């Protein structure tokens, strides 16, 4: 069995990467060497593990069984190595994280900075992307997403409710306002955000909710662009509050319908369901949820 352990690890990486070439790059091997290890396993087991075409493959039932066992074996080995190191050495290796772009400039950036400083030997690879990435296929350890978990094979935890503010430029408000009640927003142009529903929920001081349909012909996939167009008077928008806090202070933007508030956006951490938890993932999630004592000092 010992002679097959490396081949099992290579096989697991092929499945994680979703392709032979990607696995080869991650393992610093040639694609032919990766193929060799798969053939060794198939010969040893006596049945195919993968059905291959030119560009893709699918797992056979035997391949699925072996991959599940390989994952458990590799996770246990990785955790064993981490646990065997002296505690003062801290975390090391690479932690790959994907985040929605709306989290830039936020309190989450501050918390990740503290996590980075506490773990100088752990490389953090942060990718800001509004796509709902496939954690397994893209080799991502943790995702910070807006909205609830859809994939039941993953784990998730609520980390923050991100506040939003309904804003407009003074010139826009003068042209389309005044805005005194939610009904005044009917037919008014908005800067919409791609991928989100074309409506917004406003909540008044009594807790009454108002559903507002968004009009307008501008749709963007960038919060920065949304703010830019709002500053230029192209429409209303409801960006995360931390993106427009300074603009509200300077008067470049004004808050609309001050007696109401926008519904918050729930932010979740999403990570792999593994037999043995990753210490780096565990500590990172503790950080971004604000469970570190030093993260709570000075924060609301």
Short mmCIF file of C-alpha atoms in Angstrom, two decimals:
data_model
loop_
_atom_site.label_atom_id
_atom_site.label_comp_id
_atom_site.label_asym_id
_atom_site.label_seq_id
_atom_site.Cartn_x
_atom_site.Cartn_y
_atom_site.Cartn_z
CA UNK A 1 0.00 0.00 0.00
CA UNK A 2 2.86 2.42 0.78
CA UNK A 3 4.00 2.53 -2.85
CA UNK A 4 0.54 3.78 -3.91
CA UNK A 5 0.25 6.70 -1.45
CA UNK A 6 1.82 9.23 -3.81
CA UNK A 7 -0.37 8.03 -6.66
CA UNK A 8 -3.45 8.47 -4.44
CA UNK A 9 -2.38 12.01 -3.60
CA UNK A 10 -1.86 12.79 -7.30
CA UNK A 11 -5.27 11.31 -8.11
CA UNK A 12 -6.94 13.50 -5.46
CA UNK A 13 -5.28 16.62 -6.88
CA UNK A 14 -6.49 15.72 -10.40
CA UNK A 15 -10.06 15.54 -9.12
CA UNK A 16 -9.70 18.80 -7.19
CA UNK A 17 -8.25 20.61 -10.19
CA UNK A 18 -10.76 19.15 -12.62
CA UNK A 19 -8.05 18.54 -15.23
CA UNK A 20 -4.72 16.77 -15.63
CA UNK A 21 -2.79 19.86 -16.73
CA UNK A 22 -4.01 21.97 -13.81
CA UNK A 23 -3.07 19.22 -11.35
CA UNK A 24 0.35 18.91 -12.96
CA UNK A 25 0.99 22.63 -12.52
CA UNK A 26 -0.03 22.53 -8.87
CA UNK A 27 2.15 19.49 -8.20
CA UNK A 28 5.07 20.76 -10.29
CA UNK A 29 4.88 17.61 -12.43
CA UNK A 30 4.43 16.91 -16.11
CA UNK A 31 0.98 15.88 -17.38
CA UNK A 32 2.45 12.55 -18.50
CA UNK A 33 3.73 11.88 -14.96
CA UNK A 34 0.27 12.62 -13.59
CA UNK A 35 -1.29 10.23 -16.12
CA UNK A 36 1.24 7.59 -15.10
CA UNK A 37 0.13 7.73 -11.46
CA UNK A 38 -3.53 7.36 -12.47
CA UNK A 39 -2.65 4.31 -14.59
CA UNK A 40 -0.73 2.79 -11.66
CA UNK A 41 -3.77 3.08 -9.43
CA UNK A 42 -6.17 1.72 -12.05
CA UNK A 43 -3.86 -1.25 -12.65
CA UNK A 44 -3.58 -1.90 -8.91
CA UNK A 45 -7.34 -1.68 -8.33
CA UNK A 46 -8.29 -3.41 -11.55
CA UNK A 47 -10.98 -0.96 -12.64
CA UNK A 48 -11.14 2.50 -14.25
CA UNK A 49 -11.19 5.52 -11.94
CA UNK A 50 -11.90 8.13 -14.62
CA UNK A 51 -13.70 8.28 -17.95
CA UNK A 52 -11.64 10.66 -20.07
CA UNK A 53 -12.25 12.72 -23.18
CA UNK A 54 -9.90 15.22 -24.81
CA UNK A 55 -10.59 18.05 -22.38
CA UNK A 56 -12.52 16.66 -19.43
CA UNK A 57 -13.24 13.60 -17.37
CA UNK A 58 -15.84 12.16 -15.03
CA UNK A 59 -15.32 9.91 -12.05
CA UNK A 60 -16.46 6.31 -12.11
CA UNK A 61 -18.18 4.92 -9.03
CA UNK A 62 -14.85 3.39 -7.99
CA UNK A 63 -13.17 6.73 -8.57
CA UNK A 64 -15.68 8.49 -6.32
CA UNK A 65 -15.05 6.00 -3.52
CA UNK A 66 -11.29 6.33 -3.80
CA UNK A 67 -11.44 10.13 -3.96
CA UNK A 68 -13.53 10.36 -0.78
CA UNK A 69 -11.06 8.13 1.03
CA UNK A 70 -8.10 10.04 -0.45
CA UNK A 71 -9.54 13.35 0.76
CA UNK A 72 -9.94 12.00 4.27
CA UNK A 73 -6.40 10.60 4.21
CA UNK A 74 -4.82 13.81 2.91
CA UNK A 75 -6.76 16.06 5.28
CA UNK A 76 -5.73 13.90 8.23
CA UNK A 77 -2.09 13.94 7.11
CA UNK A 78 -2.07 17.73 6.60
CA UNK A 79 -3.65 18.32 10.00
CA UNK A 80 -1.19 15.91 11.58
CA UNK A 81 1.76 17.84 10.15
CA UNK A 82 0.26 21.13 11.35
CA UNK A 83 -0.40 19.76 14.82
CA UNK A 84 3.08 18.24 15.12
CA UNK A 85 4.80 21.59 14.58
CA UNK A 86 5.74 23.64 17.65
CA UNK A 87 2.85 25.96 18.49
CA UNK A 88 5.07 29.05 18.43
CA UNK A 89 5.79 28.48 14.74
CA UNK A 90 2.25 29.57 13.81
CA UNK A 91 0.42 28.85 10.57
CA UNK A 92 2.24 28.41 7.27
CA UNK A 93 1.54 27.48 3.67
CA UNK A 94 -1.04 29.15 1.42
CA UNK A 95 -4.64 30.13 2.14
CA UNK A 96 -6.66 30.89 -0.99
CA UNK A 97 -9.63 33.19 -0.41
CA UNK A 98 -12.22 34.62 -2.77
CA UNK A 99 -14.31 37.65 -1.76
CA UNK A 100 -17.10 39.68 -3.28
CA UNK A 101 -15.85 43.09 -4.41
CA UNK A 102 -18.33 44.80 -2.08
CA UNK A 103 -16.13 43.82 0.87
CA UNK A 104 -13.20 45.99 -0.23
CA UNK A 105 -12.73 49.13 1.93
CA UNK A 106 -14.80 47.49 4.69
CA UNK A 107 -14.18 46.33 8.26
CA UNK A 108 -13.44 42.90 6.76
CA UNK A 109 -10.28 44.33 5.19
CA UNK A 110 -9.18 45.53 8.62
CA UNK A 111 -9.72 42.09 10.13
CA UNK A 112 -7.85 40.32 7.33
CA UNK A 113 -4.96 42.75 7.83
CA UNK A 114 -4.75 41.75 11.50
CA UNK A 115 -4.90 38.07 10.56
CA UNK A 116 -2.08 38.60 8.05
CA UNK A 117 0.12 40.36 10.60
CA UNK A 118 -0.46 37.63 13.18
CA UNK A 119 0.50 34.89 10.68
CA UNK A 120 3.50 36.17 8.68
CA UNK A 121 4.43 32.67 7.48
CA UNK A 122 0.98 32.05 5.97
CA UNK A 123 0.58 33.37 2.42
CA UNK A 124 -2.88 34.82 1.75
CA UNK A 125 -4.03 34.80 -1.87
CA UNK A 126 -7.10 37.06 -2.09
CA UNK A 127 -9.24 37.15 -5.23
CA UNK A 128 -12.01 39.74 -5.43
CA UNK A 129 -14.69 38.43 -7.74
CA UNK A 130 -18.47 38.68 -7.92
CA UNK A 131 -18.83 35.22 -9.46
CA UNK A 132 -20.03 32.35 -7.29
CA UNK A 133 -16.81 30.40 -7.69
CA UNK A 134 -16.56 26.62 -7.51
CA UNK A 135 -14.36 26.12 -4.45
CA UNK A 136 -13.33 22.58 -5.39
CA UNK A 137 -12.62 23.19 -9.08
CA UNK A 138 -10.69 26.41 -8.48
CA UNK A 139 -8.76 25.28 -5.42
CA UNK A 140 -10.28 27.91 -3.10
CA UNK A 141 -10.10 27.37 0.67
CA UNK A 142 -12.63 29.99 1.82
CA UNK A 143 -15.17 32.23 0.08
CA UNK A 144 -16.79 35.34 1.56
CA UNK A 145 -20.13 35.71 -0.19
CA UNK A 146 -23.29 37.75 -0.05
CA UNK A 147 -26.32 35.54 0.42
CA UNK A 148 -26.96 32.11 1.84
CA UNK A 149 -25.26 28.83 1.01
CA UNK A 150 -26.62 26.94 -2.00
CA UNK A 151 -24.20 23.98 -2.12
CA UNK A 152 -25.02 21.59 0.75
CA UNK A 153 -21.62 19.89 0.42
CA UNK A 154 -20.01 23.05 1.86
CA UNK A 155 -20.12 24.65 5.29
CA UNK A 156 -21.05 28.27 5.96
CA UNK A 157 -21.21 30.81 8.78
CA UNK A 158 -22.78 34.25 8.96
CA UNK A 159 -20.04 36.82 9.53
CA UNK A 160 -21.59 40.26 9.00
CA UNK A 161 -24.68 42.20 7.97
CA UNK A 162 -23.38 44.81 5.55
CA UNK A 163 -25.37 48.08 5.72
CA UNK A 164 -26.37 49.96 2.58
CA UNK A 165 -27.42 53.56 2.07
CA UNK A 166 -29.77 55.01 -0.54
CA UNK A 167 -27.90 57.94 -2.10
CA UNK A 168 -28.06 60.45 -4.94
CA UNK A 169 -26.13 63.50 -6.05
CA UNK A 170 -27.60 66.91 -5.11
CA UNK A 171 -28.07 67.69 -8.82
CA UNK A 172 -30.00 64.45 -9.36
CA UNK A 173 -32.18 65.04 -6.30
CA UNK A 174 -32.99 68.54 -7.51
CA UNK A 175 -33.99 67.20 -10.94
CA UNK A 176 -36.06 64.19 -9.82
CA UNK A 177 -36.97 65.00 -6.21
CA UNK A 178 -37.80 65.90 -3.67
CA UNK A 179 -37.83 62.37 -2.22
CA UNK A 180 -39.99 62.38 0.91
CA UNK A 181 -41.57 58.90 0.83
CA UNK A 182 -40.92 55.59 -0.95
CA UNK A 183 -43.66 56.28 -3.51
CA UNK A 184 -41.61 59.25 -4.75
CA UNK A 185 -39.03 56.79 -6.14
CA UNK A 186 -41.42 55.27 -8.69
CA UNK A 187 -40.00 55.59 -12.19
CA UNK A 188 -36.80 57.30 -10.98
CA UNK A 189 -33.58 56.01 -12.67
CA UNK A 190 -31.29 53.77 -10.61
CA UNK A 191 -27.77 52.48 -11.07
CA UNK A 192 -28.44 48.75 -10.76
CA UNK A 193 -25.93 46.08 -9.76
CA UNK A 194 -25.51 43.05 -12.03
CA UNK A 195 -26.63 39.74 -10.60
CA UNK A 196 -28.99 41.20 -7.99
CA UNK A 197 -32.76 41.36 -8.27
CA UNK A 198 -34.26 44.54 -9.81
CA UNK A 199 -35.88 45.70 -6.59
CA UNK A 200 -34.84 47.13 -3.25
CA UNK A 201 -36.43 46.90 0.19
CA UNK A 202 -36.82 50.03 2.32
CA UNK A 203 -37.77 49.82 6.00
CA UNK A 204 -39.29 52.74 7.88
CA UNK A 205 -39.00 53.60 11.59
CA UNK A 206 -42.03 51.41 12.40
CA UNK A 207 -40.51 48.41 10.63
CA UNK A 208 -42.85 48.62 7.65
CA UNK A 209 -41.21 47.33 4.48
CA UNK A 210 -41.57 48.90 1.04
CA UNK A 211 -40.53 47.06 -2.10
CA UNK A 212 -39.20 49.45 -4.75
CA UNK A 213 -38.77 48.37 -8.36
CA UNK A 214 -35.65 49.83 -9.97
CA UNK A 215 -35.99 51.81 -13.21
CA UNK A 216 -33.18 53.06 -15.42
CA UNK A 217 -30.91 51.75 -18.17
CA UNK A 218 -27.56 51.51 -16.32
CA UNK A 219 -26.40 48.21 -14.85
CA UNK A 220 -22.84 47.71 -13.53
CA UNK A 221 -20.81 44.92 -11.94
CA UNK A 222 -18.59 47.22 -9.88
CA UNK A 223 -19.44 49.10 -6.68
CA UNK A 224 -16.83 51.74 -7.58
CA UNK A 225 -18.55 52.28 -10.95
CA UNK A 226 -21.93 52.48 -9.23
CA UNK A 227 -20.64 55.26 -6.96
CA UNK A 228 -19.00 57.06 -9.89
CA UNK A 229 -22.23 57.15 -11.90
CA UNK A 230 -24.17 58.26 -8.84
CA UNK A 231 -21.72 61.12 -8.26
CA UNK A 232 -22.21 62.10 -11.92
CA UNK A 233 -25.98 62.32 -11.43
CA UNK A 234 -26.93 59.29 -13.51
CA UNK A 235 -29.31 57.85 -10.94
CA UNK A 236 -30.06 56.64 -7.44
CA UNK A 237 -28.02 53.81 -5.97
CA UNK A 238 -27.79 51.79 -2.77
CA UNK A 239 -24.10 50.88 -2.36
CA UNK A 240 -22.61 49.50 0.85
CA UNK A 241 -22.40 52.38 3.32
CA UNK A 242 -18.62 52.17 3.68
CA UNK A 243 -18.21 53.07 0.00
CA UNK A 244 -20.02 56.42 0.32
CA UNK A 245 -19.38 57.50 3.94
CA UNK A 246 -16.85 60.18 2.91
CA UNK A 247 -19.03 61.41 0.03
CA UNK A 248 -21.91 61.93 2.46
CA UNK A 249 -19.66 63.97 4.77
CA UNK A 250 -18.41 66.20 1.93
CA UNK A 251 -21.91 66.67 0.52
CA UNK A 252 -21.03 65.16 -2.86
CA UNK A 253 -23.84 62.68 -2.18
CA UNK A 254 -26.96 63.00 -0.06
CA UNK A 255 -28.90 60.32 1.77
CA UNK A 256 -32.38 59.90 0.37
CA UNK A 257 -35.45 59.16 2.51
CA UNK A 258 -33.65 59.63 5.83
CA UNK A 259 -36.65 58.23 7.74
CA UNK A 260 -36.09 54.83 6.13
CA UNK A 261 -33.16 52.42 5.81
CA UNK A 262 -32.11 49.87 3.24
CA UNK A 263 -32.19 46.18 4.11
CA UNK A 264 -28.71 44.92 5.03
CA UNK A 265 -26.77 42.40 2.93
CA UNK A 266 -25.89 39.23 4.86
CA UNK A 267 -22.28 38.13 4.32
CA UNK A 268 -21.28 34.49 4.84
CA UNK A 269 -18.02 32.58 5.01
CA UNK A 270 -18.16 29.38 2.94
CA UNK A 271 -15.61 26.57 3.14
CA UNK A 272 -15.10 22.88 2.51
CA UNK A 273 -16.71 20.15 4.59
CA UNK A 274 -13.67 18.06 5.53
CA UNK A 275 -13.15 15.16 7.91
CA UNK A 276 -10.54 17.18 9.79
CA UNK A 277 -10.84 20.99 9.89
CA UNK A 278 -8.06 23.16 8.50
CA UNK A 279 -6.40 25.23 11.28
CA UNK A 280 -5.76 28.10 8.85
CA UNK A 281 -9.38 28.13 7.69
CA UNK A 282 -10.64 27.87 11.28
CA UNK A 283 -8.51 30.79 12.49
CA UNK A 284 -9.35 32.90 9.44
CA UNK A 285 -13.08 32.47 10.00
CA UNK A 286 -12.66 33.35 13.68
CA UNK A 287 -10.90 36.50 12.52
CA UNK A 288 -13.47 37.71 9.98
CA UNK A 289 -16.39 37.02 12.33
CA UNK A 290 -14.75 39.33 14.89
CA UNK A 291 -14.14 36.59 17.46
CA UNK A 292 -10.57 37.72 18.14
CA UNK A 293 -10.43 39.94 21.21
CA UNK A 294 -8.23 42.48 19.47
CA UNK A 295 -10.70 42.72 16.58
CA UNK A 296 -13.53 43.73 18.88
CA UNK A 297 -11.72 46.66 20.47
CA UNK A 298 -12.85 49.95 18.96
CA UNK A 299 -15.46 48.37 16.66
CA UNK A 300 -19.22 48.81 16.82
#
